[in-house]
mmCIF file of C-alpha atoms in Angstrom:
data_model
loop_
_atom_site.group_PDB
_atom_site.id
_atom_site.type_symbol
_atom_site.label_atom_id
_atom_site.label_comp_id
_atom_site.label_asym_id
_atom_site.label_seq_id
_atom_site.Cartn_x
_atom_site.Cartn_y
_atom_site.Cartn_z
ATOM 1 C CA MET I 1 61.669 26.927 124.649
ATOM 2 C CA HIS I 2 58.499 25.283 123.470
ATOM 3 C CA SER I 3 56.229 27.174 125.903
ATOM 4 C CA ALA I 4 54.442 30.611 125.689
ATOM 5 C CA LEU I 5 52.415 32.719 128.344
ATOM 6 C CA LEU I 6 49.125 34.141 126.624
ATOM 7 C CA VAL I 7 48.168 37.278 128.477
ATOM 8 C CA ILE I 8 44.713 37.512 126.810
ATOM 9 C CA ASP I 9 42.521 40.968 127.156
ATOM 10 C CA VAL I 10 44.196 42.573 129.932
ATOM 11 C CA GLN I 11 43.193 45.924 128.829
ATOM 12 C CA GLU I 12 41.621 49.385 130.235
ATOM 13 C CA SER I 13 38.525 48.429 128.047
ATOM 14 C CA PHE I 14 36.965 46.798 131.168
ATOM 15 C CA ARG I 15 37.250 49.671 133.662
ATOM 16 C CA HIS I 16 34.531 51.042 131.345
ATOM 17 C CA ARG I 17 31.976 48.188 131.328
ATOM 18 C CA PRO I 18 28.949 48.569 133.566
ATOM 19 C CA PHE I 19 30.043 45.345 135.546
ATOM 20 C CA PHE I 20 33.391 46.370 136.465
ATOM 21 C CA ASP I 21 34.045 45.781 140.127
ATOM 22 C CA ALA I 22 37.575 46.419 141.420
ATOM 23 C CA ARG I 23 37.253 43.977 144.458
ATOM 24 C CA GLU I 24 39.041 41.169 142.824
ATOM 25 C CA LEU I 25 41.572 43.421 140.844
ATOM 26 C CA PRO I 26 44.514 43.284 143.719
ATOM 27 C CA ALA I 27 44.622 39.562 144.089
ATOM 28 C CA TYR I 28 44.312 39.053 140.179
ATOM 29 C CA LEU I 29 47.129 41.634 139.235
ATOM 30 C CA ALA I 30 49.270 39.894 141.983
ATOM 31 C CA ALA I 31 48.984 36.447 140.449
ATOM 32 C CA GLN I 32 49.070 37.886 136.768
ATOM 33 C CA ASN I 33 52.304 39.994 137.712
ATOM 34 C CA ALA I 34 53.999 37.217 139.320
ATOM 35 C CA LEU I 35 53.267 34.952 136.342
ATOM 36 C CA ILE I 36 54.697 37.542 133.973
ATOM 37 C CA ALA I 37 57.743 38.246 136.234
ATOM 38 C CA GLY I 38 58.741 34.728 136.797
ATOM 39 C CA TRP I 39 58.108 34.018 132.637
ATOM 40 C CA ALA I 40 59.940 37.072 131.741
ATOM 41 C CA GLY I 41 62.882 36.402 134.486
ATOM 42 C CA ARG I 42 63.482 33.094 132.424
ATOM 43 C CA GLY I 43 63.420 34.884 129.122
ATOM 44 C CA TRP I 44 60.514 32.663 127.719
ATOM 45 C CA PRO I 45 57.923 34.323 125.400
ATOM 46 C CA ILE I 46 54.980 36.384 126.450
ATOM 47 C CA VAL I 47 52.367 37.065 124.043
ATOM 48 C CA ARG I 48 49.934 39.859 124.679
ATOM 49 C CA VAL I 49 46.400 39.580 123.100
ATOM 50 C CA PHE I 50 43.924 42.579 122.974
ATOM 51 C CA HIS I 51 40.249 42.404 122.067
ATOM 52 C CA ARG I 52 38.667 44.665 119.858
ATOM 53 C CA SER I 53 34.888 44.677 118.703
ATOM 54 C CA GLY I 54 31.714 46.737 117.991
ATOM 55 C CA PRO I 55 31.481 50.089 116.372
ATOM 56 C CA ASP I 56 34.607 52.172 116.158
ATOM 57 C CA THR I 57 33.275 54.862 118.040
ATOM 58 C CA PRO I 58 34.586 56.837 121.217
ATOM 59 C CA ASP I 59 31.887 55.580 123.759
ATOM 60 C CA ASN I 60 32.636 51.748 122.752
ATOM 61 C CA PRO I 61 35.401 50.658 125.268
ATOM 62 C CA PHE I 62 36.678 47.878 123.068
ATOM 63 C CA SER I 63 37.170 50.386 119.855
ATOM 64 C CA PRO I 64 40.529 51.898 118.946
ATOM 65 C CA ALA I 65 38.428 55.329 118.876
ATOM 66 C CA SER I 66 38.086 55.055 122.641
ATOM 67 C CA GLY I 67 41.651 54.735 123.737
ATOM 68 C CA HIS I 68 41.138 52.120 126.003
ATOM 69 C CA ILE I 69 42.841 49.141 124.248
ATOM 70 C CA ARG I 70 45.903 49.431 125.968
ATOM 71 C CA PRO I 71 47.319 47.443 129.057
ATOM 72 C CA LEU I 72 45.248 47.495 132.229
ATOM 73 C CA GLN I 73 46.886 49.943 134.791
ATOM 74 C CA GLY I 74 48.557 47.775 137.345
ATOM 75 C CA LEU I 75 49.777 45.262 134.924
ATOM 76 C CA THR I 76 53.451 44.625 135.131
ATOM 77 C CA GLY I 77 55.085 46.068 131.971
ATOM 78 C CA PHE I 78 56.906 43.291 129.918
ATOM 79 C CA GLU I 79 58.304 42.978 126.382
ATOM 80 C CA ALA I 80 56.025 40.943 124.273
ATOM 81 C CA ALA I 81 57.388 38.325 121.947
ATOM 82 C CA ALA I 82 54.286 39.359 119.992
ATOM 83 C CA THR I 83 51.217 41.266 120.178
ATOM 84 C CA PHE I 84 47.797 40.317 118.406
ATOM 85 C CA THR I 85 44.271 41.684 118.356
ATOM 86 C CA LYS I 86 41.269 39.468 118.177
ATOM 87 C CA THR I 87 37.609 40.198 117.535
ATOM 88 C CA ARG I 88 36.410 36.975 118.609
ATOM 89 C CA HIS I 89 36.211 35.039 122.039
ATOM 90 C CA SER I 90 39.077 32.454 121.028
ATOM 91 C CA ALA I 91 42.467 34.388 120.502
ATOM 92 C CA LEU I 92 42.997 31.772 118.072
ATOM 93 C CA VAL I 93 40.480 32.728 115.585
ATOM 94 C CA GLY I 94 41.388 35.360 112.979
ATOM 95 C CA SER I 95 44.261 36.951 114.801
ATOM 96 C CA GLY I 96 47.154 35.037 113.292
ATOM 97 C CA LEU I 97 48.161 33.621 116.833
ATOM 98 C CA ASP I 98 47.902 30.184 115.586
ATOM 99 C CA VAL I 99 50.302 30.834 112.728
ATOM 100 C CA TRP I 100 52.921 32.638 114.976
ATOM 101 C CA LEU I 101 52.762 29.795 117.476
ATOM 102 C CA THR I 102 53.311 27.097 115.169
ATOM 103 C CA GLN I 103 56.162 29.191 113.311
ATOM 104 C CA GLN I 104 57.929 29.420 116.931
ATOM 105 C CA GLY I 105 57.516 25.617 117.456
ATOM 106 C CA ILE I 106 55.299 26.397 120.731
ATOM 107 C CA ASN I 107 53.688 23.384 121.859
ATOM 108 C CA ARG I 108 52.391 24.368 125.332
ATOM 109 C CA LEU I 109 50.406 27.610 126.076
ATOM 110 C CA VAL I 110 49.933 29.060 129.706
ATOM 111 C CA VAL I 111 46.728 30.790 129.511
ATOM 112 C CA SER I 112 46.074 33.835 131.874
ATOM 113 C CA GLY I 113 44.078 37.207 131.488
ATOM 114 C CA ILE I 114 40.438 38.350 131.359
ATOM 115 C CA ARG I 115 37.492 37.148 131.417
ATOM 116 C CA THR I 116 37.795 33.650 133.050
ATOM 117 C CA GLU I 117 34.905 32.245 131.551
ATOM 118 C CA GLN I 118 34.956 33.962 128.215
ATOM 119 C CA CYS I 119 38.021 34.367 126.053
ATOM 120 C CA CYS I 120 40.261 32.531 128.474
ATOM 121 C CA GLU I 121 38.345 29.433 128.719
ATOM 122 C CA THR I 122 37.134 29.732 125.017
ATOM 123 C CA THR I 123 40.971 29.852 124.012
ATOM 124 C CA THR I 124 41.963 27.128 126.295
ATOM 125 C CA ARG I 125 39.343 24.910 124.821
ATOM 126 C CA HIS I 126 40.315 25.765 121.295
ATOM 127 C CA ALA I 127 43.978 25.550 121.716
ATOM 128 C CA SER I 128 43.412 22.043 123.053
ATOM 129 C CA ASP I 129 41.224 20.872 120.275
ATOM 130 C CA LEU I 130 44.009 22.084 117.989
ATOM 131 C CA GLY I 131 46.530 20.012 119.618
ATOM 132 C CA TRP I 132 48.470 22.482 122.014
ATOM 133 C CA GLN I 133 49.021 21.237 125.596
ATOM 134 C CA VAL I 134 47.428 23.911 127.798
ATOM 135 C CA ASP I 135 48.199 25.128 131.208
ATOM 136 C CA PHE I 136 45.350 27.410 132.912
ATOM 137 C CA VAL I 137 45.941 29.241 135.824
ATOM 138 C CA PRO I 138 42.720 30.386 137.515
ATOM 139 C CA GLU I 139 44.522 32.844 139.869
ATOM 140 C CA ALA I 140 45.739 34.510 136.953
ATOM 141 C CA THR I 141 42.310 34.981 135.356
ATOM 142 C CA LEU I 142 39.868 37.703 136.258
ATOM 143 C CA THR I 143 36.059 37.661 135.945
ATOM 144 C CA TRP I 144 33.271 39.442 137.775
ATOM 145 C CA ASP I 145 29.847 38.374 139.418
ATOM 146 C CA MET I 146 27.123 37.369 137.272
ATOM 147 C CA VAL I 147 23.365 36.831 137.461
ATOM 148 C CA GLN I 148 22.318 33.333 136.281
ATOM 149 C CA PRO I 149 19.339 32.842 134.031
ATOM 150 C CA ASP I 150 16.998 31.855 136.868
ATOM 151 C CA GLY I 151 17.890 35.064 138.819
ATOM 152 C CA ARG I 152 20.467 33.666 141.499
ATOM 153 C CA PRO I 153 23.917 35.179 141.768
ATOM 154 C CA LEU I 154 26.888 33.368 140.605
ATOM 155 C CA THR I 155 30.082 34.846 142.241
ATOM 156 C CA ALA I 156 33.386 35.572 140.554
ATOM 157 C CA ALA I 157 34.943 32.837 142.636
ATOM 158 C CA ASP I 158 32.469 30.482 141.640
ATOM 159 C CA ILE I 159 32.919 31.132 138.064
ATOM 160 C CA ARG I 160 36.628 30.546 138.171
ATOM 161 C CA ALA I 161 36.017 27.231 140.040
ATOM 162 C CA ARG I 162 33.333 26.252 137.480
ATOM 163 C CA THR I 163 35.876 27.112 134.738
ATOM 164 C CA ALA I 164 38.784 25.029 136.345
ATOM 165 C CA THR I 165 36.347 22.307 136.904
ATOM 166 C CA VAL I 166 35.270 21.726 133.354
ATOM 167 C CA LEU I 167 38.685 22.541 131.886
ATOM 168 C CA ALA I 168 40.655 20.179 134.229
ATOM 169 C CA GLY I 169 42.094 17.126 132.627
ATOM 170 C CA ARG I 170 40.107 17.350 129.545
ATOM 171 C CA PHE I 171 41.259 20.658 128.046
ATOM 172 C CA ALA I 172 43.884 21.750 130.250
ATOM 173 C CA THR I 173 46.097 21.122 133.308
ATOM 174 C CA VAL I 174 44.730 23.597 135.927
ATOM 175 C CA CYS I 175 47.692 24.746 137.959
ATOM 176 C CA SER I 176 49.084 27.552 140.139
ATOM 177 C CA VAL I 177 51.394 30.409 139.120
ATOM 178 C CA PRO I 178 54.452 28.331 140.919
ATOM 179 C CA GLN I 179 53.099 25.190 138.856
ATOM 180 C CA ALA I 180 52.962 26.786 135.514
ATOM 181 C CA LEU I 181 56.523 28.025 135.746
ATOM 182 C CA GLU I 182 57.579 24.482 137.028
ATOM 183 C CA ARG I 183 55.728 22.856 134.245
ATOM 184 C CA ALA I 184 57.141 25.192 131.614
ATOM 185 C CA ALA I 185 60.794 24.464 132.567
ATOM 186 C CA LEU I 186 60.429 20.722 131.993
#
C-alpha cells in the first residue's frame, strides 16, 4: 500500500473556540467517519495529526494543559498507524510526518480534517510541492463561516468550494469519499 489517510486536527480543541458552530458537524462527521471506515476496512494506514500551539495553560484549548488535544467527540475510533503533533499549519513542518511517510514508502496522501482552508489546505499544498500525489476530500473537511476583510460574510460552504477550486488540478485531485477510496486502491 502506497497511500495514507491523514486525519488532521480533528480534536476537541475547536469546541472551545469562539467561532465553533455545530451546524455543519453532522455532515462533516458522516463523511469523515465513512472515509475512516472505508480506509480501516481495507487495512490501509491512517495517520492522526493533532495541533498544539500557544501557551501551555489550561485556558488555551490547543495546549496539553487544557485536556482538549484529543479526538473530537463523534469521530469514529480507529487504530492510527502513527500519531503526530504539529505546531504549524502544515502537518509536514517539524512533526516528523514527512520522514515517517518516506520511510513507509507512501506516495499518495488523502487529506481530511479541520480546518479546510488552514491546516488541510496548507498541508495539501506543502505535500504537493514535496512530490506527494494528494487527494483532497472537501466533504471530509470542516470549517466555519468567516468575515472577509471588507466585512462581507463568507460561508463555510463557500470556503470549501474556494479551497477545492484553488487546489484542483494544481495541488491535488479533488474527490468525494468514494472516489478517494477507489483511487487509493489503484
